[in-house]
Amino acid sequence: MTLWCGSARERLHSEGDSSVYEEEYKIVVLGSKDVGKTAICQVYVGGREDVKHIDRLGVQKNTKFRKAEFCTWDQVDGVSCCLRLSELHLPLQVNPQRAHDDPIIKSLTQRADGFLLIYSVMDMDSFWATTGYYDLIIELRGHAETPLVYIANKTDYDGGQVVTSTKGRDAAFDLGASFYETSVKCDPERIKFVFHDVIRQVRSVRNQAKLQEQSCTRMRGLICRLSLRSKRKRSQSRTRQKSSSSEQSKELSGDHSPENSTELSTDQLVFKS
């Protein structure tokens, strides 16, 4: 089942639909103009480019940024999942302040689980722009632990590649990202591998977060148990102190009892006589 969604807030409509998949992933497809973002999304969602029988419900535009959204189901490593793809078009030169103020960019970047960073091998400017996009992602998210796939698209271009494979591979290594060379026309099956790669990266990050959370939970439990033991020991110590002081007070009061006073007075009388 395939569906294109028009709003980031739009959920699956029925309870039956929501039970179809086990996991959900929000992936942002990022790049400059004419690098093939829409074509890659269309091939993955519909199996071919320009899927006319599927409605494109949502395209939001402002002065420089464009967002289109897609939604599809897939099975990765035996686990069914729902993918929400957000295609985001950025200019070659991004103004960081303007990007920070743009609600679409800020919301998508901060809420995304992973990113596909795309450039065209026939456009050197689109390649250099990806570095600025990456810096913007890290700045908006506040950390470098971001699932990322770096894509060199349009490798079927007959005029020769302006951006070599070596350049793309080195850039991906510097960014800590997976690297793929793709062609929607010549190798559409490879597009699926790209999306499966970013899904596996997201799963890895989520599993690490779960392990850290479990470790923190165990540590909090240990601290709580140690605290309870310490409280019990302090309580028992106070109880023993109270008991000891009570016994001492009884002994002191017993030394000054009337019987002892009578015995002392009798002894004194005998001594005097």
C-alpha atoms as an extended CHARMM CRD file, in Angstrom:
* protein
*
       273  EXT
         1         1  MET       CA              0.0000000000        0.0000000000        0.0000000000  PROA      1               0.0000000000
         2         2  THR       CA              1.3690000000        3.3950000000       -0.9660000000  PROA      2               0.0000000000
         3         3  LEU       CA              0.2420000000        6.8580000000        0.0270000000  PROA      3               0.0000000000
         4         4  TRP       CA              1.5280000000       10.3800000000       -0.3330000000  PROA      4               0.0000000000
         5         5  CYS       CA              0.8290000000       12.6050000000        2.6120000000  PROA      5               0.0000000000
         6         6  GLY       CA              0.4020000000       16.3550000000        2.5740000000  PROA      6               0.0000000000
         7         7  SER       CA              0.9850000000       17.4430000000        6.1290000000  PROA      7               0.0000000000
         8         8  ALA       CA              3.5870000000       16.6720000000        8.7510000000  PROA      8               0.0000000000
         9         9  ARG       CA              0.7620000000       16.4390000000       11.2780000000  PROA      9               0.0000000000
        10        10  GLU       CA             -1.3450000000       14.0810000000        9.1680000000  PROA      10              0.0000000000
        11        11  ARG       CA             -1.4600000000       10.6170000000       10.6980000000  PROA      11              0.0000000000
        12        12  LEU       CA             -2.7300000000        7.3260000000        9.3500000000  PROA      12              0.0000000000
        13        13  HSD       CA             -6.4930000000        7.6600000000        9.3240000000  PROA      13              0.0000000000
        14        14  SER       CA             -7.7530000000        4.3860000000       10.7690000000  PROA      14              0.0000000000
        15        15  GLU       CA             -6.7700000000        2.1390000000       13.6300000000  PROA      15              0.0000000000
        16        16  GLY       CA             -6.4000000000       -0.6840000000       11.1460000000  PROA      16              0.0000000000
        17        17  ASP       CA             -3.7970000000        1.2610000000        9.2140000000  PROA      17              0.0000000000
        18        18  SER       CA             -1.8340000000        2.1380000000       12.3400000000  PROA      18              0.0000000000
        19        19  SER       CA             -1.4400000000       -1.5640000000       13.1570000000  PROA      19              0.0000000000
        20        20  VAL       CA              0.0810000000       -2.3820000000        9.7630000000  PROA      20              0.0000000000
        21        21  TYR       CA              3.5980000000       -1.2830000000       10.6900000000  PROA      21              0.0000000000
        22        22  GLU       CA              5.7810000000       -1.7620000000       13.7550000000  PROA      22              0.0000000000
        23        23  GLU       CA              8.0910000000        1.2320000000       13.4180000000  PROA      23              0.0000000000
        24        24  GLU       CA              7.9220000000        4.7530000000       12.0040000000  PROA      24              0.0000000000
        25        25  TYR       CA             10.7320000000        6.7730000000       10.4700000000  PROA      25              0.0000000000
        26        26  LYS       CA             10.8490000000       10.4310000000        9.4590000000  PROA      26              0.0000000000
        27        27  ILE       CA             13.4390000000       10.9300000000        6.7350000000  PROA      27              0.0000000000
        28        28  VAL       CA             14.3720000000       14.2960000000        5.2010000000  PROA      28              0.0000000000
        29        29  VAL       CA             15.6050000000       14.2820000000        1.5810000000  PROA      29              0.0000000000
        30        30  LEU       CA             17.7740000000       17.3650000000        1.2920000000  PROA      30              0.0000000000
        31        31  GLY       CA             19.5070000000       19.0510000000       -1.6420000000  PROA      31              0.0000000000
        32        32  SER       CA             19.6330000000       21.9950000000       -3.9890000000  PROA      32              0.0000000000
        33        33  LYS       CA             17.5770000000       22.4870000000       -7.1390000000  PROA      33              0.0000000000
        34        34  ASP       CA             17.5150000000       19.8310000000       -9.8850000000  PROA      34              0.0000000000
        35        35  VAL       CA             19.5650000000       17.1830000000       -8.1010000000  PROA      35              0.0000000000
        36        36  GLY       CA             16.8010000000       14.5450000000       -8.3560000000  PROA      36              0.0000000000
        37        37  LYS       CA             15.1960000000       14.6120000000       -4.8900000000  PROA      37              0.0000000000
        38        38  THR       CA             11.6380000000       14.2160000000       -6.1850000000  PROA      38              0.0000000000
        39        39  ALA       CA             12.6150000000       11.4760000000       -8.6390000000  PROA      39              0.0000000000
        40        40  ILE       CA             14.3290000000        9.4470000000       -5.9050000000  PROA      40              0.0000000000
        41        41  CYS       CA             11.2860000000        9.7430000000       -3.6410000000  PROA      41              0.0000000000
        42        42  GLN       CA              8.9100000000        8.8260000000       -6.4670000000  PROA      42              0.0000000000
        43        43  VAL       CA             10.9130000000        5.7420000000       -7.4310000000  PROA      43              0.0000000000
        44        44  TYR       CA             11.0540000000        4.5100000000       -3.8480000000  PROA      44              0.0000000000
        45        45  VAL       CA              7.3990000000        5.2560000000       -3.1030000000  PROA      45              0.0000000000
        46        46  GLY       CA              5.8140000000        4.2400000000       -6.4110000000  PROA      46              0.0000000000
        47        47  GLY       CA              8.4070000000        2.0880000000       -8.1370000000  PROA      47              0.0000000000
        48        48  ARG       CA              8.9570000000        4.5350000000      -10.9980000000  PROA      48              0.0000000000
        49        49  GLU       CA              9.4480000000        8.2110000000      -11.6830000000  PROA      49              0.0000000000
        50        50  ASP       CA              6.4560000000       10.5130000000      -12.3140000000  PROA      50              0.0000000000
        51        51  VAL       CA              3.7790000000        8.3990000000      -10.6600000000  PROA      51              0.0000000000
        52        52  LYS       CA              0.6560000000       10.0580000000      -12.0560000000  PROA      52              0.0000000000
        53        53  HSD       CA             -1.8770000000        7.7640000000      -10.4090000000  PROA      53              0.0000000000
        54        54  ILE       CA             -0.8150000000        8.9220000000       -6.9350000000  PROA      54              0.0000000000
        55        55  ASP       CA             -2.0930000000       12.2330000000       -5.6400000000  PROA      55              0.0000000000
        56        56  ARG       CA              0.4490000000       14.7620000000       -4.4590000000  PROA      56              0.0000000000
        57        57  LEU       CA             -1.5040000000       16.2690000000       -1.6070000000  PROA      57              0.0000000000
        58        58  GLY       CA              0.9290000000       18.6490000000       -0.0550000000  PROA      58              0.0000000000
        59        59  VAL       CA              3.5060000000       21.0360000000       -1.3510000000  PROA      59              0.0000000000
        60        60  GLN       CA              4.2040000000       23.9690000000        0.9300000000  PROA      60              0.0000000000
        61        61  LYS       CA              6.1390000000       26.8910000000       -0.4560000000  PROA      61              0.0000000000
        62        62  ASN       CA              7.6340000000       30.0880000000        0.8290000000  PROA      62              0.0000000000
        63        63  THR       CA             10.0540000000       32.5100000000       -0.7780000000  PROA      63              0.0000000000
        64        64  LYS       CA             13.0250000000       30.1530000000       -1.1460000000  PROA      64              0.0000000000
        65        65  PHE       CA             12.2300000000       26.8360000000        0.4730000000  PROA      65              0.0000000000
        66        66  ARG       CA              9.9060000000       24.0650000000       -0.7770000000  PROA      66              0.0000000000
        67        67  LYS       CA              8.6680000000       21.0230000000        1.0840000000  PROA      67              0.0000000000
        68        68  ALA       CA              6.8380000000       18.0110000000       -0.3290000000  PROA      68              0.0000000000
        69        69  GLU       CA              5.9020000000       14.9590000000        1.6910000000  PROA      69              0.0000000000
        70        70  PHE       CA              5.4500000000       11.2870000000        0.8640000000  PROA      70              0.0000000000
        71        71  CYS       CA              4.4880000000        8.2890000000        2.9130000000  PROA      71              0.0000000000
        72        72  THR       CA              5.0370000000        4.6010000000        2.2050000000  PROA      72              0.0000000000
        73        73  TRP       CA              5.2750000000        1.2150000000        3.9110000000  PROA      73              0.0000000000
        74        74  ASP       CA              8.2370000000       -1.1180000000        3.6100000000  PROA      74              0.0000000000
        75        75  GLN       CA              9.8050000000       -4.1530000000        5.2600000000  PROA      75              0.0000000000
        76        76  VAL       CA             13.4320000000       -3.8830000000        6.3330000000  PROA      76              0.0000000000
        77        77  ASP       CA             15.2030000000       -6.9150000000        7.7970000000  PROA      77              0.0000000000
        78        78  GLY       CA             11.8680000000       -8.5890000000        8.4540000000  PROA      78              0.0000000000
        79        79  VAL       CA             10.3670000000       -5.6380000000       10.3340000000  PROA      79              0.0000000000
        80        80  SER       CA              7.4860000000       -3.6600000000        8.7770000000  PROA      80              0.0000000000
        81        81  CYS       CA              7.8030000000        0.0860000000        8.9910000000  PROA      81              0.0000000000
        82        82  CYS       CA              6.2060000000        3.3190000000        7.8420000000  PROA      82              0.0000000000
        83        83  LEU       CA              8.4180000000        5.9120000000        6.1940000000  PROA      83              0.0000000000
        84        84  ARG       CA              7.4580000000        9.5650000000        6.0970000000  PROA      84              0.0000000000
        85        85  LEU       CA              9.6620000000       11.2970000000        3.5480000000  PROA      85              0.0000000000
        86        86  SER       CA             10.0200000000       15.0700000000        3.4880000000  PROA      86              0.0000000000
        87        87  GLU       CA             11.6520000000       16.5270000000        0.4030000000  PROA      87              0.0000000000
        88        88  LEU       CA             13.3020000000       19.8560000000        1.1860000000  PROA      88              0.0000000000
        89        89  HSD       CA             14.7340000000       22.1410000000       -1.4750000000  PROA      89              0.0000000000
        90        90  LEU       CA             17.3640000000       24.6690000000       -0.3610000000  PROA      90              0.0000000000
        91        91  PRO       CA             19.2700000000       27.3470000000       -2.2610000000  PROA      91              0.0000000000
        92        92  LEU       CA             22.9650000000       26.8500000000       -2.9730000000  PROA      92              0.0000000000
        93        93  GLN       CA             23.8780000000       29.4640000000       -0.3850000000  PROA      93              0.0000000000
        94        94  VAL       CA             21.8950000000       29.0710000000        2.8220000000  PROA      94              0.0000000000
        95        95  ASN       CA             21.6050000000       31.9940000000        5.1870000000  PROA      95              0.0000000000
        96        96  PRO       CA             21.9110000000       30.3270000000        8.6330000000  PROA      96              0.0000000000
        97        97  GLN       CA             19.8860000000       33.0190000000       10.3740000000  PROA      97              0.0000000000
        98        98  ARG       CA             17.0910000000       32.7940000000        7.8320000000  PROA      98              0.0000000000
        99        99  ALA       CA             17.1080000000       29.0070000000        8.0790000000  PROA      99              0.0000000000
       100       100  HSD       CA             16.8460000000       29.2560000000       11.8680000000  PROA      100             0.0000000000
       101       101  ASP       CA             13.8450000000       31.5410000000       11.5070000000  PROA      101             0.0000000000
       102       102  ASP       CA             12.1230000000       29.3480000000        8.9090000000  PROA      102             0.0000000000
       103       103  PRO       CA              9.6180000000       27.0930000000       10.7350000000  PROA      103             0.0000000000
       104       104  ILE       CA              9.6330000000       24.4160000000        8.0130000000  PROA      104             0.0000000000
       105       105  ILE       CA             13.4010000000       23.8890000000        8.0030000000  PROA      105             0.0000000000
       106       106  LYS       CA             13.7090000000       24.0850000000       11.7750000000  PROA      106             0.0000000000
       107       107  SER       CA             10.8350000000       21.6890000000       12.4440000000  PROA      107             0.0000000000
       108       108  LEU       CA             11.8450000000       19.1200000000        9.8270000000  PROA      108             0.0000000000
       109       109  THR       CA             15.5110000000       19.1360000000       10.8160000000  PROA      109             0.0000000000
       110       110  GLN       CA             14.9250000000       18.8160000000       14.5450000000  PROA      110             0.0000000000
       111       111  ARG       CA             12.2240000000       16.1260000000       14.2770000000  PROA      111             0.0000000000
       112       112  ALA       CA             13.8100000000       14.0150000000       11.5480000000  PROA      112             0.0000000000
       113       113  ASP       CA             15.1930000000       10.5720000000       12.3370000000  PROA      113             0.0000000000
       114       114  GLY       CA             17.6070000000       10.5650000000        9.4010000000  PROA      114             0.0000000000
       115       115  PHE       CA             18.7190000000       12.4480000000        6.2870000000  PROA      115             0.0000000000
       116       116  LEU       CA             19.4990000000       11.8080000000        2.6310000000  PROA      116             0.0000000000
       117       117  LEU       CA             21.9160000000       14.4750000000        1.4260000000  PROA      117             0.0000000000
       118       118  ILE       CA             21.8480000000       14.5990000000       -2.3840000000  PROA      118             0.0000000000
       119       119  TYR       CA             23.9700000000       16.2970000000       -5.0290000000  PROA      119             0.0000000000
       120       120  SER       CA             24.2140000000       15.9230000000       -8.7960000000  PROA      120             0.0000000000
       121       121  VAL       CA             27.4480000000       14.6110000000      -10.2870000000  PROA      121             0.0000000000
       122       122  MET       CA             26.9670000000       17.0320000000      -13.1770000000  PROA      122             0.0000000000
       123       123  ASP       CA             26.7450000000       20.1040000000      -10.9180000000  PROA      123             0.0000000000
       124       124  MET       CA             29.7720000000       21.0420000000       -8.8160000000  PROA      124             0.0000000000
       125       125  ASP       CA             27.8510000000       23.8020000000       -7.0430000000  PROA      125             0.0000000000
       126       126  SER       CA             25.2970000000       21.3080000000       -5.7450000000  PROA      126             0.0000000000
       127       127  PHE       CA             28.1990000000       19.2460000000       -4.3890000000  PROA      127             0.0000000000
       128       128  TRP       CA             29.8110000000       22.1430000000       -2.5210000000  PROA      128             0.0000000000
       129       129  ALA       CA             26.3980000000       23.1780000000       -1.1630000000  PROA      129             0.0000000000
       130       130  THR       CA             26.0180000000       19.8730000000        0.7170000000  PROA      130             0.0000000000
       131       131  THR       CA             28.7200000000       20.9100000000        3.1890000000  PROA      131             0.0000000000
       132       132  GLY       CA             26.6670000000       23.9560000000        4.1740000000  PROA      132             0.0000000000
       133       133  TYR       CA             23.5400000000       21.8110000000        4.4660000000  PROA      133             0.0000000000
       134       134  TYR       CA             25.3370000000       19.3850000000        6.7530000000  PROA      134             0.0000000000
       135       135  ASP       CA             26.5990000000       22.2020000000        8.9800000000  PROA      135             0.0000000000
       136       136  LEU       CA             23.0550000000       23.5570000000        9.1800000000  PROA      136             0.0000000000
       137       137  ILE       CA             21.6970000000       20.1310000000       10.1940000000  PROA      137             0.0000000000
       138       138  ILE       CA             24.2390000000       19.7480000000       12.9890000000  PROA      138             0.0000000000
       139       139  GLU       CA             23.6850000000       23.3080000000       14.1870000000  PROA      139             0.0000000000
       140       140  LEU       CA             19.8990000000       22.9340000000       14.3270000000  PROA      140             0.0000000000
       141       141  ARG       CA             20.0070000000       19.4960000000       15.9450000000  PROA      141             0.0000000000
       142       142  GLY       CA             22.7780000000       20.3430000000       18.3880000000  PROA      142             0.0000000000
       143       143  HSD       CA             24.6540000000       17.0400000000       18.0260000000  PROA      143             0.0000000000
       144       144  ALA       CA             26.5560000000       15.0310000000       15.4150000000  PROA      144             0.0000000000
       145       145  GLU       CA             24.8600000000       11.6680000000       16.0580000000  PROA      145             0.0000000000
       146       146  THR       CA             22.6670000000       11.9430000000       12.9640000000  PROA      146             0.0000000000
       147       147  PRO       CA             21.8860000000        9.0360000000       10.5970000000  PROA      147             0.0000000000
       148       148  LEU       CA             23.0120000000       10.2800000000        7.1960000000  PROA      148             0.0000000000
       149       149  VAL       CA             23.3770000000        8.9150000000        3.6620000000  PROA      149             0.0000000000
       150       150  TYR       CA             25.3520000000       10.9110000000        1.0930000000  PROA      150             0.0000000000
       151       151  ILE       CA             24.0950000000       10.4270000000       -2.4670000000  PROA      151             0.0000000000
       152       152  ALA       CA             25.7850000000       11.2050000000       -5.7810000000  PROA      152             0.0000000000
       153       153  ASN       CA             22.8410000000       11.2310000000       -8.1900000000  PROA      153             0.0000000000
       154       154  LYS       CA             22.5010000000       11.2990000000      -11.9940000000  PROA      154             0.0000000000
       155       155  THR       CA             25.4690000000        9.0250000000      -12.6620000000  PROA      155             0.0000000000
       156       156  ASP       CA             23.8580000000        8.1160000000      -16.0000000000  PROA      156             0.0000000000
       157       157  TYR       CA             24.7380000000       11.5450000000      -17.4040000000  PROA      157             0.0000000000
       158       158  ASP       CA             26.3920000000       11.1070000000      -20.8090000000  PROA      158             0.0000000000
       159       159  GLY       CA             28.4070000000       14.3150000000      -20.6490000000  PROA      159             0.0000000000
       160       160  GLY       CA             30.7630000000       12.9320000000      -18.0230000000  PROA      160             0.0000000000
       161       161  GLN       CA             30.8190000000       13.4500000000      -14.2760000000  PROA      161             0.0000000000
       162       162  VAL       CA             31.9070000000       16.8720000000      -13.0910000000  PROA      162             0.0000000000
       163       163  VAL       CA             32.1060000000       15.5650000000       -9.5170000000  PROA      163             0.0000000000
       164       164  THR       CA             34.2230000000       12.4220000000       -9.4450000000  PROA      164             0.0000000000
       165       165  SER       CA             33.4430000000        9.3680000000       -7.3400000000  PROA      165             0.0000000000
       166       166  THR       CA             36.5870000000        9.9810000000       -5.3120000000  PROA      166             0.0000000000
       167       167  LYS       CA             35.4530000000       13.4830000000       -4.3700000000  PROA      167             0.0000000000
       168       168  GLY       CA             32.0520000000       12.2240000000       -3.2840000000  PROA      168             0.0000000000
       169       169  ARG       CA             33.4800000000        9.3030000000       -1.3130000000  PROA      169             0.0000000000
       170       170  ASP       CA             35.9870000000       11.5470000000        0.4820000000  PROA      170             0.0000000000
       171       171  ALA       CA             33.2630000000       14.0570000000        1.3440000000  PROA      171             0.0000000000
       172       172  ALA       CA             31.0510000000       11.2960000000        2.7310000000  PROA      172             0.0000000000
       173       173  PHE       CA             33.9540000000       10.0350000000        4.8400000000  PROA      173             0.0000000000
       174       174  ASP       CA             34.5250000000       13.5340000000        6.2470000000  PROA      174             0.0000000000
       175       175  LEU       CA             30.8290000000       13.8020000000        7.1400000000  PROA      175             0.0000000000
       176       176  GLY       CA             30.7070000000       10.3080000000        8.6380000000  PROA      176             0.0000000000
       177       177  ALA       CA             28.0010000000        9.2430000000        6.1870000000  PROA      177             0.0000000000
       178       178  SER       CA             27.2880000000        6.2580000000        3.9480000000  PROA      178             0.0000000000
       179       179  PHE       CA             27.9650000000        6.9150000000        0.2650000000  PROA      179             0.0000000000
       180       180  TYR       CA             25.9300000000        5.8080000000       -2.7510000000  PROA      180             0.0000000000
       181       181  GLU       CA             26.0420000000        6.6180000000       -6.4390000000  PROA      181             0.0000000000
       182       182  THR       CA             22.5590000000        6.4520000000       -7.9320000000  PROA      182             0.0000000000
       183       183  SER       CA             20.7440000000        6.7130000000      -11.2260000000  PROA      183             0.0000000000
       184       184  VAL       CA             16.9660000000        6.7660000000      -11.2420000000  PROA      184             0.0000000000
       185       185  LYS       CA             16.8890000000        5.7960000000      -14.9200000000  PROA      185             0.0000000000
       186       186  CYS       CA             19.5650000000        3.1060000000      -15.0180000000  PROA      186             0.0000000000
       187       187  ASP       CA             19.4210000000        1.5560000000      -11.5460000000  PROA      187             0.0000000000
       188       188  PRO       CA             16.1250000000        2.2690000000       -9.7540000000  PROA      188             0.0000000000
       189       189  GLU       CA             16.5490000000       -0.8290000000       -7.5340000000  PROA      189             0.0000000000
       190       190  ARG       CA             19.5450000000        0.7900000000       -5.8710000000  PROA      190             0.0000000000
       191       191  ILE       CA             17.2710000000        3.5220000000       -4.4860000000  PROA      191             0.0000000000
       192       192  LYS       CA             15.7160000000        0.9810000000       -2.1300000000  PROA      192             0.0000000000
       193       193  PHE       CA             19.1470000000        0.1200000000       -0.6950000000  PROA      193             0.0000000000
       194       194  VAL       CA             19.7180000000        3.8120000000        0.0740000000  PROA      194             0.0000000000
       195       195  PHE       CA             16.5620000000        4.0940000000        2.1580000000  PROA      195             0.0000000000
       196       196  HSD       CA             17.1710000000        0.7740000000        3.8850000000  PROA      196             0.0000000000
       197       197  ASP       CA             20.6370000000        1.9980000000        4.8600000000  PROA      197             0.0000000000
       198       198  VAL       CA             19.3370000000        5.1190000000        6.6090000000  PROA      198             0.0000000000
       199       199  ILE       CA             16.6370000000        3.0370000000        8.3410000000  PROA      199             0.0000000000
       200       200  ARG       CA             19.2920000000        0.6940000000        9.7340000000  PROA      200             0.0000000000
       201       201  GLN       CA             21.2890000000        3.6860000000       10.9560000000  PROA      201             0.0000000000
       202       202  VAL       CA             18.2340000000        5.0610000000       12.7340000000  PROA      202             0.0000000000
       203       203  ARG       CA             17.5940000000        1.6930000000       14.3470000000  PROA      203             0.0000000000
       204       204  SER       CA             21.1860000000        1.5830000000       15.5630000000  PROA      204             0.0000000000
       205       205  VAL       CA             20.8730000000        5.0380000000       17.1480000000  PROA      205             0.0000000000
       206       206  ARG       CA             17.5700000000        4.0700000000       18.7690000000  PROA      206             0.0000000000
       207       207  ASN       CA             19.0200000000        0.8300000000       20.1480000000  PROA      207             0.0000000000
       208       208  GLN       CA             21.9770000000        2.6960000000       21.6270000000  PROA      208             0.0000000000
       209       209  ALA       CA             19.5950000000        5.1660000000       23.2470000000  PROA      209             0.0000000000
       210       210  LYS       CA             17.5700000000        2.2700000000       24.7060000000  PROA      210             0.0000000000
       211       211  LEU       CA             20.7090000000        0.6480000000       26.1120000000  PROA      211             0.0000000000
       212       212  GLN       CA             21.7900000000        3.9450000000       27.6820000000  PROA      212             0.0000000000
       213       213  GLU       CA             18.3200000000        4.4250000000       29.1290000000  PROA      213             0.0000000000
       214       214  GLN       CA             18.3270000000        0.8880000000       30.5500000000  PROA      214             0.0000000000
       215       215  SER       CA             21.7750000000        1.4740000000       32.0090000000  PROA      215             0.0000000000
       216       216  CYS       CA             20.6290000000        4.7330000000       33.5800000000  PROA      216             0.0000000000
       217       217  THR       CA             17.5060000000        3.0120000000       34.9210000000  PROA      217             0.0000000000
       218       218  ARG       CA             19.6000000000        0.2660000000       36.5110000000  PROA      218             0.0000000000
       219       219  MET       CA             21.9410000000        2.8550000000       37.9890000000  PROA      219             0.0000000000
       220       220  ARG       CA             19.0130000000        4.8430000000       39.3830000000  PROA      220             0.0000000000
       221       221  GLY       CA             17.6060000000        1.6250000000       40.8570000000  PROA      221             0.0000000000
       222       222  LEU       CA             20.9620000000        0.7980000000       42.4610000000  PROA      222             0.0000000000
       223       223  ILE       CA             21.2460000000        4.2970000000       43.9010000000  PROA      223             0.0000000000
       224       224  CYS       CA             17.6920000000        4.0580000000       45.2220000000  PROA      224             0.0000000000
       225       225  ARG       CA             18.3780000000        0.6890000000       46.8800000000  PROA      225             0.0000000000
       226       226  LEU       CA             21.5970000000        1.9680000000       48.4460000000  PROA      226             0.0000000000
       227       227  SER       CA             19.7440000000        5.0300000000       49.6820000000  PROA      227             0.0000000000
       228       228  LEU       CA             17.0290000000        2.8590000000       51.2540000000  PROA      228             0.0000000000
       229       229  ARG       CA             19.6480000000        0.6860000000       52.9440000000  PROA      229             0.0000000000
       230       230  SER       CA             21.3840000000        3.7500000000       54.2860000000  PROA      230             0.0000000000
       231       231  LYS       CA             18.0850000000        5.0980000000       55.5930000000  PROA      231             0.0000000000
       232       232  ARG       CA             17.3240000000        1.7560000000       57.2800000000  PROA      232             0.0000000000
       233       233  LYS       CA             20.7470000000        1.6870000000       58.9000000000  PROA      233             0.0000000000
       234       234  ARG       CA             20.3460000000        5.2440000000       60.1660000000  PROA      234             0.0000000000
       235       235  SER       CA             16.8760000000        4.3960000000       61.4600000000  PROA      235             0.0000000000
       236       236  GLN       CA             18.1520000000        1.2660000000       63.2350000000  PROA      236             0.0000000000
       237       237  SER       CA             21.0510000000        3.2230000000       64.6920000000  PROA      237             0.0000000000
       238       238  ARG       CA             18.6940000000        5.8830000000       66.0320000000  PROA      238             0.0000000000
       239       239  THR       CA             16.4560000000        3.1490000000       67.4810000000  PROA      239             0.0000000000
       240       240  ARG       CA             19.4200000000        1.5250000000       69.2460000000  PROA      240             0.0000000000
       241       241  GLN       CA             20.5610000000        4.8880000000       70.5610000000  PROA      241             0.0000000000
       242       242  LYS       CA             17.1070000000        5.6070000000       71.9220000000  PROA      242             0.0000000000
       243       243  SER       CA             16.9440000000        2.1690000000       73.5180000000  PROA      243             0.0000000000
       244       244  SER       CA             20.3850000000        2.5730000000       75.0750000000  PROA      244             0.0000000000
       245       245  SER       CA             19.6080000000        6.0360000000       76.4220000000  PROA      245             0.0000000000
       246       246  SER       CA             16.3240000000        4.7320000000       77.8340000000  PROA      246             0.0000000000
       247       247  GLU       CA             18.1090000000        1.9230000000       79.6710000000  PROA      247             0.0000000000
       248       248  GLN       CA             20.7020000000        4.3310000000       81.0350000000  PROA      248             0.0000000000
       249       249  SER       CA             18.0070000000        6.6610000000       82.3110000000  PROA      249             0.0000000000
       250       250  LYS       CA             16.2740000000        3.7370000000       84.0150000000  PROA      250             0.0000000000
       251       251  GLU       CA             19.5200000000        2.7240000000       85.7190000000  PROA      251             0.0000000000
       252       252  LEU       CA             20.1120000000        6.2760000000       86.9000000000  PROA      252             0.0000000000
       253       253  SER       CA             16.5880000000        6.5600000000       88.2400000000  PROA      253             0.0000000000
       254       254  GLY       CA             17.0170000000        3.1770000000       89.9600000000  PROA      254             0.0000000000
       255       255  ASP       CA             20.1240000000        4.3920000000       91.8580000000  PROA      255             0.0000000000
       256       256  HSD       CA             18.0930000000        7.1830000000       93.4750000000  PROA      256             0.0000000000
       257       257  SER       CA             15.0740000000        5.0420000000       94.3740000000  PROA      257             0.0000000000
       258       258  PRO       CA             13.5000000000        5.2110000000       97.9650000000  PROA      258             0.0000000000
       259       259  GLU       CA             14.7420000000        1.6800000000       98.8400000000  PROA      259             0.0000000000
       260       260  ASN       CA             18.3410000000        2.6980000000       98.2640000000  PROA      260             0.0000000000
       261       261  SER       CA             17.7880000000        5.8290000000      100.2930000000  PROA      261             0.0000000000
       262       262  THR       CA             16.3760000000        3.7580000000      103.2210000000  PROA      262             0.0000000000
       263       263  GLU       CA             19.3230000000        1.3620000000      103.1480000000  PROA      263             0.0000000000
       264       264  LEU       CA             21.7350000000        4.2510000000      103.2100000000  PROA      264             0.0000000000
       265       265  SER       CA             20.0190000000        5.8810000000      106.1390000000  PROA      265             0.0000000000
       266       266  THR       CA             20.0010000000        2.5680000000      108.1360000000  PROA      266             0.0000000000
       267       267  ASP       CA             23.7030000000        2.0480000000      107.5090000000  PROA      267             0.0000000000
       268       268  GLN       CA             24.3470000000        5.5490000000      108.6270000000  PROA      268             0.0000000000
       269       269  LEU       CA             22.3790000000        4.9270000000      111.8390000000  PROA      269             0.0000000000
       270       270  VAL       CA             24.2970000000        1.7040000000      112.5910000000  PROA      270             0.0000000000
       271       271  PHE       CA             27.5720000000        3.5070000000      111.9990000000  PROA      271             0.0000000000
       272       272  LYS       CA             26.5600000000        6.2860000000      114.3420000000  PROA      272             0.0000000000
       273       273  SER       CA             25.5110000000        3.8800000000      117.0810000000  PROA      273             0.0000000000
